[in-house]
Tab-separated table of C-alpha atoms and ligand atoms in Angstrom:
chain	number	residue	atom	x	y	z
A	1	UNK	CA	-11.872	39.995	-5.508
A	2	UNK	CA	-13.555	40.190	-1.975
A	3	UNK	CA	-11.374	37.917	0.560
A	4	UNK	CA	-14.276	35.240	1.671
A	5	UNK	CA	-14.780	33.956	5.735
A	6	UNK	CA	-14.947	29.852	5.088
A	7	UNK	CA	-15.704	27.676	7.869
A	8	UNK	CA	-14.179	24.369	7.201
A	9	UNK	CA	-14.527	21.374	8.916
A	10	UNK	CA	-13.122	17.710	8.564
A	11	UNK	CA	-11.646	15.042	10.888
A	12	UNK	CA	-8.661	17.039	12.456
A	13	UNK	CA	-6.827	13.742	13.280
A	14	UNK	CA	-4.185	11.813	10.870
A	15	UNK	CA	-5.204	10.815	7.458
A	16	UNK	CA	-5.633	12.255	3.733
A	17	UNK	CA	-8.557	14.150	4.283
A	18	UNK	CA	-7.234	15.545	7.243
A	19	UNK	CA	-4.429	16.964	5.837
A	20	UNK	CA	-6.015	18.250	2.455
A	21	UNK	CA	-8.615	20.469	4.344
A	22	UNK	CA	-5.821	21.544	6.907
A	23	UNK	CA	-3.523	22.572	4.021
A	24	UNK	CA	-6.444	23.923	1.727
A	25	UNK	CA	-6.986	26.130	4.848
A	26	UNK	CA	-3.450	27.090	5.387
A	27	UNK	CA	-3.137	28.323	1.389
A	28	UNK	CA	-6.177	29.588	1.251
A	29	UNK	CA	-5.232	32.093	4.467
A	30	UNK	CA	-2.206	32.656	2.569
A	31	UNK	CA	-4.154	34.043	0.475
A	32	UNK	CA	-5.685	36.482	2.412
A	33	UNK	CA	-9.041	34.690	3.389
A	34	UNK	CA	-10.122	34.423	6.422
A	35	UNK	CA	-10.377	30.525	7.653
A	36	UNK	CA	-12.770	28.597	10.997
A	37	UNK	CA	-11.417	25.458	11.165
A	38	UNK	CA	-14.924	24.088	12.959
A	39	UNK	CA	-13.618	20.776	13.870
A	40	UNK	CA	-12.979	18.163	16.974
A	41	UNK	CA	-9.423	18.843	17.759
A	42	UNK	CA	-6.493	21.034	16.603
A	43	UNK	CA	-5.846	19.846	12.941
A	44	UNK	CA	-2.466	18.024	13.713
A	45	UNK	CA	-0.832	20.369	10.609
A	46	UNK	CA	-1.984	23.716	11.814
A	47	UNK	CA	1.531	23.427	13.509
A	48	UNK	CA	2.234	27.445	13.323
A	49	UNK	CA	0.373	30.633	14.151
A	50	UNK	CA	-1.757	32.272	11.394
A	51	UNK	CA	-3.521	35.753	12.083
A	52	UNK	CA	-6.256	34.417	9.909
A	53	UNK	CA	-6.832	30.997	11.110
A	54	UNK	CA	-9.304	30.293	13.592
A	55	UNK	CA	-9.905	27.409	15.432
A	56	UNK	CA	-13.229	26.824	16.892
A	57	UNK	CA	-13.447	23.575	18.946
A	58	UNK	CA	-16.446	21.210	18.928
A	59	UNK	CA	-17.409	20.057	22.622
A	60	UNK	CA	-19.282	17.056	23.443
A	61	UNK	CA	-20.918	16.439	27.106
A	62	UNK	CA	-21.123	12.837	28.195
A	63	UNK	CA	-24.545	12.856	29.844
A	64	UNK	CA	-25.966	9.726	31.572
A	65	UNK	CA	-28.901	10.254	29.470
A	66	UNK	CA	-27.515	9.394	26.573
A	67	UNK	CA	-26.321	5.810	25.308
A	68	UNK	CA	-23.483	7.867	22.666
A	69	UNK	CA	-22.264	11.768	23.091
A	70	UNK	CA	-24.222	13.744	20.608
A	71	UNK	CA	-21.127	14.539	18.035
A	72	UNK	CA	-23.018	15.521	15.044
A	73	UNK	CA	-25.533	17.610	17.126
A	74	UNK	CA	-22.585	19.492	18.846
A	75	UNK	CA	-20.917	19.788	15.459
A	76	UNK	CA	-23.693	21.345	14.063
A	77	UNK	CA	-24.819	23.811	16.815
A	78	UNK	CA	-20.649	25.168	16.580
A	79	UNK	CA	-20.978	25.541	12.749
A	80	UNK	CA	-24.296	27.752	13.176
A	81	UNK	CA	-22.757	29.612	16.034
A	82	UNK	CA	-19.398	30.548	14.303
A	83	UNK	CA	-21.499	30.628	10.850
A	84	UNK	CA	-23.573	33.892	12.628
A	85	UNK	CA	-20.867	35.180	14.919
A	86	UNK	CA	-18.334	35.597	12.336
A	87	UNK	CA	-20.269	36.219	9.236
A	88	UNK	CA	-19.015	33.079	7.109
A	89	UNK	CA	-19.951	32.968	3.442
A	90	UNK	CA	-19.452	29.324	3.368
A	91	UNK	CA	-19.137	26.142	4.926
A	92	UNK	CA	-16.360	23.801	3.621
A	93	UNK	CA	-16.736	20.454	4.467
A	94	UNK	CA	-14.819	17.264	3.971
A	95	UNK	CA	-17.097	14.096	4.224
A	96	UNK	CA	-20.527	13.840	3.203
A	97	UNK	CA	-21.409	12.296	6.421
A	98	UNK	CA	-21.539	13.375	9.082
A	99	UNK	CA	-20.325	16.903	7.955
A	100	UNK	CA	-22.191	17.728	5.426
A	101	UNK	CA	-25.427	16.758	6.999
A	102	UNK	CA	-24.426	18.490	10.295
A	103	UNK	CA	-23.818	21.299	7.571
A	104	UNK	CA	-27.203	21.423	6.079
A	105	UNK	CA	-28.706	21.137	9.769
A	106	UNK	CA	-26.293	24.203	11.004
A	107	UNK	CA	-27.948	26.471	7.538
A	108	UNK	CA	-31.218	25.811	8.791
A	109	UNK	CA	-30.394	26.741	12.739
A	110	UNK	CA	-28.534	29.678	11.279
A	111	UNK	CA	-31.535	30.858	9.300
A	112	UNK	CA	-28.473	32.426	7.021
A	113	UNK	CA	-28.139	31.881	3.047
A	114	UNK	CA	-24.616	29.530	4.442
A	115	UNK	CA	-23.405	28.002	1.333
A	116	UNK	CA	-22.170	24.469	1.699
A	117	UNK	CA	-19.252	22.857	-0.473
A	118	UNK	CA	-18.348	19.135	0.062
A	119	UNK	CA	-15.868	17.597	-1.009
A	120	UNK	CA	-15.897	13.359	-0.763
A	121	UNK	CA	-12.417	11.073	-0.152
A	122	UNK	CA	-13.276	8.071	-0.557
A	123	UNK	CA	-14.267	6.292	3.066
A	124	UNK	CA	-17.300	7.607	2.719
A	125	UNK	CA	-18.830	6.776	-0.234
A	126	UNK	CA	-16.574	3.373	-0.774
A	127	UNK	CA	-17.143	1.833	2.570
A	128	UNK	CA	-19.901	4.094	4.229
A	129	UNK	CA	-21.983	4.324	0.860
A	130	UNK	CA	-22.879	0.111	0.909
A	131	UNK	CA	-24.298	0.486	4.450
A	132	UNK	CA	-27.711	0.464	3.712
A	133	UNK	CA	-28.365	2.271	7.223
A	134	UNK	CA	-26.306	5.398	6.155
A	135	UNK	CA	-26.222	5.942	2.410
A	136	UNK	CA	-29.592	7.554	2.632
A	137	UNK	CA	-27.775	9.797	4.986
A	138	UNK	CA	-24.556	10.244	2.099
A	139	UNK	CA	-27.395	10.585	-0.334
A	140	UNK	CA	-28.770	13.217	1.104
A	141	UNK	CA	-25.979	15.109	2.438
A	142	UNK	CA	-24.505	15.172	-1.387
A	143	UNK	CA	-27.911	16.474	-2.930
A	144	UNK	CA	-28.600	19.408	-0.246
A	145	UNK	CA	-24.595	20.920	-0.666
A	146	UNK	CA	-24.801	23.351	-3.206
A	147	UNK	CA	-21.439	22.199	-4.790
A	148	UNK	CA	-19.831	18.664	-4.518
A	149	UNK	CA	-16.110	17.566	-5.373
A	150	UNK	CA	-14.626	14.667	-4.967
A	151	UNK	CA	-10.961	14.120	-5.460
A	152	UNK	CA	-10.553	11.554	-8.523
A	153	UNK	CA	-12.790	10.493	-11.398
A	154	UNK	CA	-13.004	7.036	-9.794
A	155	UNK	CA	-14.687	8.220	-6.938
A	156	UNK	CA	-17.092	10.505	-8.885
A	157	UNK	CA	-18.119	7.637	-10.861
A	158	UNK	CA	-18.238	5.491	-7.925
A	159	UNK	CA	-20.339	7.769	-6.028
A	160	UNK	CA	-22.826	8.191	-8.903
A	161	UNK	CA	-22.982	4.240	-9.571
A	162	UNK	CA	-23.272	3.187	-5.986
A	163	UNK	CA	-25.923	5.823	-5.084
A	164	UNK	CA	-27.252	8.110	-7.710
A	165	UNK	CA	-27.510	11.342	-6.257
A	166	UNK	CA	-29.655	14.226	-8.298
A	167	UNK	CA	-26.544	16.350	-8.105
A	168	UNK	CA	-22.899	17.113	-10.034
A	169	UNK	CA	-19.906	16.028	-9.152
A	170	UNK	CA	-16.732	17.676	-10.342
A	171	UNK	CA	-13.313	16.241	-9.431
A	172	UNK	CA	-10.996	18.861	-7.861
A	173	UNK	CA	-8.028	16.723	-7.338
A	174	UNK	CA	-5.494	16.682	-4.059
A	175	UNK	CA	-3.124	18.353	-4.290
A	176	UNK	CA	0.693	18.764	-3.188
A	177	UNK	CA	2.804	22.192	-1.594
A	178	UNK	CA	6.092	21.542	-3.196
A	179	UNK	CA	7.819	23.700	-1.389
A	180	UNK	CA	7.654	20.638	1.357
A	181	UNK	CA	7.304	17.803	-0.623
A	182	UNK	CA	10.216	17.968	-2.543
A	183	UNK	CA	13.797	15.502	-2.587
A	184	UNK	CA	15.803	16.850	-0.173
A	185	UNK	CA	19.533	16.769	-0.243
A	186	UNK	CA	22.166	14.047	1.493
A	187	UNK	CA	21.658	13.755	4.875
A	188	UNK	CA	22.608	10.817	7.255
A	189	UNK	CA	19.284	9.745	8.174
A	190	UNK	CA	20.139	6.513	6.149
A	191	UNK	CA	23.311	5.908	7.980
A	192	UNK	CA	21.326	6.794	11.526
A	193	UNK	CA	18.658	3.806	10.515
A	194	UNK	CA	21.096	1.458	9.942
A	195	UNK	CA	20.860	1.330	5.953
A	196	UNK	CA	24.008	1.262	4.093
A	197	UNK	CA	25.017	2.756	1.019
A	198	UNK	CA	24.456	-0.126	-1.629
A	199	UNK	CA	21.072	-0.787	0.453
A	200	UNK	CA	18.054	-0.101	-1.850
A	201	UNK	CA	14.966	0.929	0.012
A	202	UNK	CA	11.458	0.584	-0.599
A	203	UNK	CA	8.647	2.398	2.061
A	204	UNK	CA	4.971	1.917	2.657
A	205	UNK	CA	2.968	4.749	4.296
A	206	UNK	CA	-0.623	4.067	5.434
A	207	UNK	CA	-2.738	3.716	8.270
A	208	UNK	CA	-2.621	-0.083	7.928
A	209	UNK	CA	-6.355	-0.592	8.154
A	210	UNK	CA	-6.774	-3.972	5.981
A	211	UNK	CA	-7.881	-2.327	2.771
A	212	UNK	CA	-4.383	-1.071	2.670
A	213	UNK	CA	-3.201	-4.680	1.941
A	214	UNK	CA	0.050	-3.715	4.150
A	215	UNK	CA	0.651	-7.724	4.024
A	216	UNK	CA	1.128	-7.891	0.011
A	217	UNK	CA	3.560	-4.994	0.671
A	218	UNK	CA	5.466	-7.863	2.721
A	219	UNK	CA	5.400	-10.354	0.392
A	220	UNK	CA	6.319	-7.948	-2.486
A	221	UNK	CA	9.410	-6.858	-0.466
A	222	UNK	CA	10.393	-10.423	0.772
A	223	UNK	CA	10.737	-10.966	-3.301
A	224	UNK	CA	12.723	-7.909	-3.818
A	225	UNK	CA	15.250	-8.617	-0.260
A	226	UNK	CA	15.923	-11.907	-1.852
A	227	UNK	CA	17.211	-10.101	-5.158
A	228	UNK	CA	19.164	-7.278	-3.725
A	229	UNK	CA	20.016	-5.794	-0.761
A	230	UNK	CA	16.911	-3.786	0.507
A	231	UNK	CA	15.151	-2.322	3.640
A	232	UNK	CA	11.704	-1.762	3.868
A	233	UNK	CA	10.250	1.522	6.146
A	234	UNK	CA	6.573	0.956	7.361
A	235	UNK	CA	5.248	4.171	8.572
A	236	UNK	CA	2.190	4.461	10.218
A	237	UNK	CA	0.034	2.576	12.099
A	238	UNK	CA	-3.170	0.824	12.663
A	239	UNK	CA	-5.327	-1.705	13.194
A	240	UNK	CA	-3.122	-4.558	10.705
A	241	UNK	CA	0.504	-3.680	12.348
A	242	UNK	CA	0.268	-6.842	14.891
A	243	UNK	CA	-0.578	-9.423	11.174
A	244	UNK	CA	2.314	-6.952	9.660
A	245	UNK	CA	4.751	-7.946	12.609
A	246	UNK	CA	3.996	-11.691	12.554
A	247	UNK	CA	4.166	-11.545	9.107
A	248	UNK	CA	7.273	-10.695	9.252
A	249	UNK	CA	8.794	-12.401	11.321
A	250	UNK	CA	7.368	-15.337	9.697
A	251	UNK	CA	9.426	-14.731	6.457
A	252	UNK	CA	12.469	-14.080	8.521
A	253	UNK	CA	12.562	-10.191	7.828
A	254	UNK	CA	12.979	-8.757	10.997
A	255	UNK	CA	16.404	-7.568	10.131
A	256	UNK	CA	15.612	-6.017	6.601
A	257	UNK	CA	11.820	-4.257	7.709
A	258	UNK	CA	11.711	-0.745	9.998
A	259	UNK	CA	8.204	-0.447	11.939
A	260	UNK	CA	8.723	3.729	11.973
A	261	UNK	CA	5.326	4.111	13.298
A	262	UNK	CA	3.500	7.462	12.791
A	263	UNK	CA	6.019	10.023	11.627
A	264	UNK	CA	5.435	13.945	10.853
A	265	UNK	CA	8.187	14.871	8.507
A	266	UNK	CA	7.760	12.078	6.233
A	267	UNK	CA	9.382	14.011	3.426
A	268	UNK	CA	12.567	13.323	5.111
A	269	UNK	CA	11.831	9.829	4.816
A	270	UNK	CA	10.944	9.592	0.950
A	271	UNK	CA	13.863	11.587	0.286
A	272	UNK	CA	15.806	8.263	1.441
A	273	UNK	CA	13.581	5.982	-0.701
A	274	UNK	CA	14.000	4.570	-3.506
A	275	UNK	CA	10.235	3.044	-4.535
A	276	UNK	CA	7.005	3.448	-2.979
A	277	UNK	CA	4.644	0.002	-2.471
A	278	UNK	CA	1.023	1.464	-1.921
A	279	UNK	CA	-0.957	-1.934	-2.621
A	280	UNK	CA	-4.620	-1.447	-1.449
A	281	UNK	CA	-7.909	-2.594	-2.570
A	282	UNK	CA	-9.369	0.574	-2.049
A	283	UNK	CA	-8.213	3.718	-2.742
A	284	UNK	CA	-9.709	7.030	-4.348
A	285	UNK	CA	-6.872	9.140	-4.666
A	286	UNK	CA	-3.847	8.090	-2.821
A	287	UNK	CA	-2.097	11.052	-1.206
A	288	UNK	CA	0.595	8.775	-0.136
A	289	UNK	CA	1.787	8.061	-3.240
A	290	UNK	CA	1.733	11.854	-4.226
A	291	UNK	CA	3.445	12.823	-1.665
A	292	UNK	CA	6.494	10.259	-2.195
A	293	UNK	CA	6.559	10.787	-6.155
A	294	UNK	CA	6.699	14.910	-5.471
A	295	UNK	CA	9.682	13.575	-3.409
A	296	UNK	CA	11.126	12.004	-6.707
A	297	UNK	CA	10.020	8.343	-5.431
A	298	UNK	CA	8.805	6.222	-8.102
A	299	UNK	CA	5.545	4.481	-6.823
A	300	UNK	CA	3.680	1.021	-7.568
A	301	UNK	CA	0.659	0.938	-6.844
A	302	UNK	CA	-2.946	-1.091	-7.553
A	303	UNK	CA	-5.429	-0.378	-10.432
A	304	UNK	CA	-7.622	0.072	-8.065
A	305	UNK	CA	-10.019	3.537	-7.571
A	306	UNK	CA	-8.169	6.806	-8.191
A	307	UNK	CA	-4.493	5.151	-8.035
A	308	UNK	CA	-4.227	5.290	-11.979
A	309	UNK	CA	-5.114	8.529	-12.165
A	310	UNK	CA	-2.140	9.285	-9.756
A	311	UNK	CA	0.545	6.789	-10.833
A	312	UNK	CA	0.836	6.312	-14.608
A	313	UNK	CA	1.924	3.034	-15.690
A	314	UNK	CA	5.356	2.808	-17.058
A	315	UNK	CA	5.725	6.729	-16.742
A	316	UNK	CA	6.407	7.616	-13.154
A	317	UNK	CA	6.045	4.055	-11.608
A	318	UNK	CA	3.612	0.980	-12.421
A	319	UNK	CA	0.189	-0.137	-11.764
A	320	UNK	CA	-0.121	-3.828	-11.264
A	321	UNK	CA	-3.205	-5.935	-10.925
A	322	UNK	CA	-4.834	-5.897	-6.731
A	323	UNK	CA	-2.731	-8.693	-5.103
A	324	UNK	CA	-0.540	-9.943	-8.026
A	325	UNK	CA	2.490	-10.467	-5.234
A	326	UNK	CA	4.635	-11.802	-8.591
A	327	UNK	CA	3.718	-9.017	-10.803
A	328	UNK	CA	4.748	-6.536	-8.279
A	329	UNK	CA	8.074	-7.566	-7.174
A	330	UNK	CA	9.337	-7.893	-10.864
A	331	UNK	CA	8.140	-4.533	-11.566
A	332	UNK	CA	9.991	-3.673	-8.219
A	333	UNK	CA	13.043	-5.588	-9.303
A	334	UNK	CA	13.317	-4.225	-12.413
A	335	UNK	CA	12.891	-0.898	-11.532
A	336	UNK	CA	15.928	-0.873	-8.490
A	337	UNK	CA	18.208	-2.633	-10.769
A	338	UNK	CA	18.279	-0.559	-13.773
A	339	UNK	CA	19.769	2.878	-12.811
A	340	UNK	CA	19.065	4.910	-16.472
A	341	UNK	CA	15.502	3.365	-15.639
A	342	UNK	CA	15.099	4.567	-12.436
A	343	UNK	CA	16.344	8.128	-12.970
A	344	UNK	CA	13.902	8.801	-15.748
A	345	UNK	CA	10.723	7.484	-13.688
A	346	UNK	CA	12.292	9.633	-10.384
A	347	UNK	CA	12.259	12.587	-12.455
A	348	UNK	CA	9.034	11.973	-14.299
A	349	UNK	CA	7.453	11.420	-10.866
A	350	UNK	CA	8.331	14.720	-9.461
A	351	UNK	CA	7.791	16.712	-12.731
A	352	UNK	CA	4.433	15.268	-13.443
A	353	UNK	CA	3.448	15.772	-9.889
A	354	UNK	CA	4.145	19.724	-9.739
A	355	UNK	CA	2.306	19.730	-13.227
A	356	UNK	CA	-0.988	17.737	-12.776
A	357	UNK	CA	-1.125	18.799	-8.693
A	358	UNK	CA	0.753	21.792	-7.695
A	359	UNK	CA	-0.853	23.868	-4.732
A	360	UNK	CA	-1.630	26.572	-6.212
A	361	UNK	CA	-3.387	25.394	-9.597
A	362	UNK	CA	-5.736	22.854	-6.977
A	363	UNK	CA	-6.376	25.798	-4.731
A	364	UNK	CA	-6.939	27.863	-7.654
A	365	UNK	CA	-9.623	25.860	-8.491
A	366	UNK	CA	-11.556	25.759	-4.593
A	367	UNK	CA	-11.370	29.420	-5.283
A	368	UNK	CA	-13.408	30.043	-8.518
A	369	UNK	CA	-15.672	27.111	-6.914
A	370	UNK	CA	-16.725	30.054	-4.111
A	371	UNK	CA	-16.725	32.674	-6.182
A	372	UNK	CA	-19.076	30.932	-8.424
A	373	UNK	CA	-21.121	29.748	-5.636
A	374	UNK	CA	-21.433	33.228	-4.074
A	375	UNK	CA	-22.230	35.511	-7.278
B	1	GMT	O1	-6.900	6.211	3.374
B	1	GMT	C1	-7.513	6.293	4.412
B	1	GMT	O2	-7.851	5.300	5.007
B	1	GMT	C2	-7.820	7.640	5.022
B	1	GMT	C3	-8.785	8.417	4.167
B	1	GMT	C4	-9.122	9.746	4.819
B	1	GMT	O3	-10.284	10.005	4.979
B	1	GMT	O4	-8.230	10.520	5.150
B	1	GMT	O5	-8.186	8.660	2.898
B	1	GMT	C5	-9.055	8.982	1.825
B	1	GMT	O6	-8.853	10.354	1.490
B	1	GMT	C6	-7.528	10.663	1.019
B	1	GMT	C7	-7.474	12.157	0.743
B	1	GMT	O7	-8.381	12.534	-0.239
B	1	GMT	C8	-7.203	9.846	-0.229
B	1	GMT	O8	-5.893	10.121	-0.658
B	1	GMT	C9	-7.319	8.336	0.097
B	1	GMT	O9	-7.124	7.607	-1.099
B	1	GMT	C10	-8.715	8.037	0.667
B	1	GMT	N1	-8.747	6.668	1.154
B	1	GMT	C11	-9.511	5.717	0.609
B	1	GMT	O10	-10.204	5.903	-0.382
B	1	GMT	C12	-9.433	4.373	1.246
């Protein structure tokens, strides 16, 4: 099969979507394609040097003349540029807006054939999609890409209720590289944070922006410190973390919660854990929780969006109605006290997980997606 040139372009900064396109590109090289990461800023995981990863940067001039710097303009000028210079036989893009209309824009400047594959997370169709002054925008973007994905049935459903598009949607779920995520041996990372032994503990991973519902993972754990001995990790941060830290202090917690803040090698961390809370109102996939059940962490989560396609109930954690505080700590409780219990849903999570969304298989599938595209 020819190796392809792919141009791919998301938001380069911390955050699910951000790490999907930066690892799709990082397989994909390892593959033998050759990869333009079109984007803002260095993707935070292109952490190593790649012969066949590029990295174009977009640059935006402040001009008095203008009341905002032109972003999408500048965007779509570099994808046009690197689309001609280098030959690319597609554009990858991850958000429908702005990227895949500053993709569509960048085909017509190029006056090239440039396919255009987007794939949607979530933000942008659940949040983005009700603002009437941009879902003609998402609308639009989706119909003019000549393949979309998005990365659970939820949000293809979602996507087609909330705005209709003339166009397909397949689901090409995220996906995990397991030879990262994976449970780590004994190490005294526990001992250096000041758990003990006997402690049980329970972590939360986000970017505590308020769909998250980072305070329900408070009250959940306030519950479960009451029945056992426990420590909670919050990793991350974000706009909620000053609420999170009155919180609680509030319920007298200050002891028994770590604020890690943002945190690279969070495998390290779920190989400590021993349940994963990820409570939010919104959510169309939940990488998180992937992440920490490839780790062998048993996760509860919301039925909300794609979560119950990630987490199945009773198999490799539990999905428990959106705020049900009650509900969630005796599922928590239940689950840290009974050891047999415990084991099996540990080793169902990380099974399951290299079954349903291994690397490869996911990657796999991006693959025949060009190859189909470009026949
Ligand atoms: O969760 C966020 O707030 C960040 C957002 C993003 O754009 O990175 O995450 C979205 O994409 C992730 C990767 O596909 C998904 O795992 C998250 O569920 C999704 N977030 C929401 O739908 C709120």
């Amino acid at each position: 099969m020819k190796k392809l040139k792919i141009g791919i372009t998301c938001y380069p900064s911390v955050g699910g979507s951000g790490i999907i396109a930066t690892e799709l590109g990082k397989l994909l090289a390892e593959k033998g394609h050759e990869i333009h990461f079109i984007t803002s800023s260095m993707p935070f995981r292109l952490t190593r040097m790649y012969h066949n990863i590029h990295y174009h940067q977009v640059e935006v001039n402040q001009y008095s003349v203008f009341q905002y710097p032109p972003y999408d303009i500048a965007l779509a000028s570099k994808m046009a540029e690197v689309a001609n210079q280098e030959s690319l036989d597609l554009l990858h893009v991850h958000y429908a807006i702005p990227h895949a209309v500053c993709a569509i824009l960048a085909r017509e400047m190029s006056g090239r054939d440039l396919k255009i594959v987007t794939t949607l997370h979530g933000t942008d169709i659940t949040v983005l999609g009700n603002d009437a002054s941009l879902s003609d925008a998402i609308k639009f973007g989706i119909e003019k890409s000549d393949i979309v994905t998005a990365v659970s049935n939820s949000l293809v459903s979602q996507t087609m209720e909330l705005l209709k598009p003339d166009k397909e949607i397949q689901t090409v779920y995220n996906f995990i590289d397991d030879r990262i995520y994976l449970r780590l041996g004994e190490t005294d990372l526990k001992d250096k944070l000041g758990i003990s032994k006997e402690e049980k503990v329970v972590i939360h991973v986000s970017n505590f922006r308020p769909v998250k519902r980072v305070p329900d993972v408070i009250q959940a754990f306030a519950r479960v410190a009451k029945a056992m001995p426990a420590k909670l990790l919050l990793v991350g941060d974000g706009p909620e973390i000053r609420n999170v830290l009155k919180l609680v202090s509030e319920l007298g917690l200050k002891e028994k919660v770590l604020f890690l803040g943002k945190q690279d090698n969070v495998e390290e961390l779920y190989s400590i854990s021993d349940l994963m809370l990820l409570l939010s109102e919104k959510e169309s996939f939940g990488l998180a929780a992937l992440e920490a059940m490839a780790c062998g962490v048993p996760c509860i989560g919301t039925a909300i969006g794609g979560i119950p396609e990630v987490i199945i109930d009773g198999e490799n954690g539990y999905i428990c109605p959106l705020g049900d505080i009650e509900a969630i700590a005796n599922k928590a409780i239940t689950l840290l006290s009974d050891e047999s219990l415990h084991r099996e849903l540990s080793y169902q999570a990380s099974i399951g997980v290299k079954e349903r969304f291994k690397a490869d298989k996911i990657v796999s599938q991006y693959e025949n997606l060009y190859y189909k595209l470009l026949e």
